[in-house]
Amino acid sequence: MIQLPENFETYAEARKAGFLRMKELKESGRRVVGIFCSFVPTELIEAAGGTAAPLCATSEEPIPAAEADLPKNLCPLIKASYGFALTDTCPYFYFSDFIVGETTCDGKKKMFELMNDIKETYVMQLPARRDEAALDAWEKEVVRFWKKLEDFYGITITEEDVKKAIRLKNREREVMLRFLELGKLNPAPISGYEMGTRLDGLGFNPDIEERCRIIEARTEEVKKDWEENYKGKPSRRPRILITGCPNSGIREKTIKVIEELGADVVAFDCCNGTREKVEKVDENLPVTRALAKKYLNINCSVMSPNETRMEYISNMIDEYQVDGVLELILCACHTYSIEAYNVKKTAMAKNVPYLMIETDYSKADSGQINTRLEAFLETISQFK
Amino acid sequence: MDYIGIDIGSTCAKVVVMDEDEKIRHQSVQPTGWSSVDTADIIKNMLLEKGISPENGKVVATGYGRVSVPYADKTVTEITCHARGAVWLYEKKNMAVIDIGGQDTKIIILENGMVRDFAMNDKCSAGTGRFLEIMANTMALKPDALCELARKGKDVKISSMCTVFAESEVISLIGQGEKKENIAFAVVNSIADKVASQCSKMNMSSEEVFLTGGLCECSYLREVLEEKLGKPVLTKPECRYAGAIGAALCSRNI
């Protein structure tokens, strides 16, 4: 029997609706596996007849609850995600059959140990480098996860199932990439705020085909509008590349603000941007090797060394005609804040102004962030 | 035409009026008080009394209260204004500017007269004028008196970077009967340490550093900074007007 949480009646309408939607999905027989990170090969979840529910939390609401168990000085994304799990207030966590974690950053890795007491949390051991030995080890983890899904649900996942899922996810990557690459057009045809919120919203849609159709339609619409109304009309608005941590929880006080101040956010080097989308799963390699290879190549700062991220940023600056690099760091994210040193060097080497903002989900520093973003745009406009 | 720069900081509001030849016609400073809107009003009346009309001139507002000046033609951030002000004051195009203000400390790197990079203190007030003010209050001193007293002190160190904890450190030092000048020494050195650590993250290739903002009149702080940064730190009394001067200069581009 699929039950709603005890406090369900006290929830706000939007949250109630989320719970009811997920309950319906479960009642239809769909399997739900909660995930946190773009390193998890979701093709396997699809192949198991499941959907991957994104659990990275973006709200400050459950953080006080999380701080009962977790240290205060920890990444807000980790605290918020754990807080939602603890308080039964996230429908996606609540209705997940089990959770898949990965050994990416230390904060998440150790949080998963605690989360396992709330709901089974299976952890994939991600190596931190990219060489043959790491690829072999990661491929074994892919195989182990495949087996885990079969054991958990008592099913057999065939190679054909996985191949089908790979084709589907590759198509999704292509569609999402085409949407995000609208930012290469000059003048910018769509706001970065819209690109981010739209992709986030789609993550909760369990039907990948439908996600693709929605985004394809919007891409066409934006392109047509640009051809008819903006093409050939240069704009003086500075073009900004966003890089760093997942930014959904701080989008309002950074991306939205800088666009209101007169800039266009055109490019995203982050896990909710193009980073995971640029490389597809090779459909000609043996499936587990192909999956391992694709996911190991994600340019997250947990990888060491991570020069490929610098090469990627450098290319993006050219391809998206970027005037300024804005790095968004979540408080207490060691890997990104240390790697910021190299990102700044990369931007400066291309003579592109760089600004790093370290913040959390609270509004306490909105005033200071506004001043910094404004000053950053003034700095850029001296060179433009 | 009058070019009017108004810098409403968290502690003081500064006004500079320039003429066509970039000569300063008027400069004044007053406490910001609790309402920047009222302060902006008082400034307007004061200017009118002196025969300077904001309506007929060009007005740029800067500082944290920049949005509270209804008669400003434009707002510009304090980063750009301090940079332009410093270039005007020192007639140099490549330099590092340190502005120690009431609630913010800014480091600005200038190349060819343009802002190449900047940094501001994070959410916390360590290394700012507010830190000095609170410690001075605790010690029943005026901020400038604390600065002068610090020159005579030695040896004591405040290790806490948080203003609230640093204040309790100061209170325990008072309780232990530590000499006032030694505590003052610790306070000023704590500010200089924090500022120097912010500077170390920046590419300060210029030979000299220019100090602007409210604390530029504290000569002992300037000396300590010089020592910690290992290069000359220059300042002038007009430097507290650097933001307002920059704003007045910006108003010429409107």
XYZ file of C-alpha atoms in Angstrom, chain A residues 331 344 348-349 351-355 358-360 362 364-365 368 370-372 374-376 378-379 382-383, chain B residues 64 66 75-81 103-104 110 113-118 120-124 201-203:
52
model
C 29.691 27.763 1.038
C 40.390 32.698 -12.489
C 42.418 36.175 -16.937
C 44.639 34.476 -19.542
C 41.558 38.784 -20.785
C 38.050 38.111 -19.549
C 37.044 39.601 -16.163
C 36.299 37.034 -13.488
C 34.251 37.234 -10.299
C 30.628 32.220 -2.405
C 27.205 32.005 -0.865
C 24.501 29.791 0.620
C 20.002 32.426 2.826
C 21.611 37.539 4.287
C 24.194 38.601 1.708
C 26.598 42.674 -0.937
C 24.147 43.014 -5.717
C 26.983 45.501 -5.271
C 29.548 42.974 -6.442
C 26.970 45.635 -10.371
C 30.667 46.451 -9.955
C 31.532 43.389 -12.041
C 30.907 48.121 -14.620
C 34.326 46.469 -14.839
C 35.195 49.377 -19.460
C 36.514 46.798 -21.933
C 25.564 51.399 -0.013
C 23.225 55.002 -3.514
C 24.077 55.209 -9.520
C 27.554 53.696 -9.820
C 29.082 51.191 -7.402
C 31.752 52.205 -4.923
C 34.275 49.963 -6.702
C 34.220 52.016 -9.885
C 34.000 55.317 -7.966
C 31.141 47.965 6.510
C 33.180 46.950 3.475
C 43.914 49.107 -11.648
C 43.310 53.379 -15.291
C 40.795 50.554 -15.567
C 39.574 48.117 -12.925
C 41.256 44.797 -13.697
C 40.112 42.913 -10.601
C 38.486 43.627 -7.261
C 35.347 42.751 -1.139
C 35.178 41.330 2.357
C 32.607 38.587 2.788
C 29.599 38.678 5.038
C 31.763 39.560 8.017
C 44.744 36.746 -2.886
C 45.098 39.501 -5.456
C 47.757 40.109 -8.060
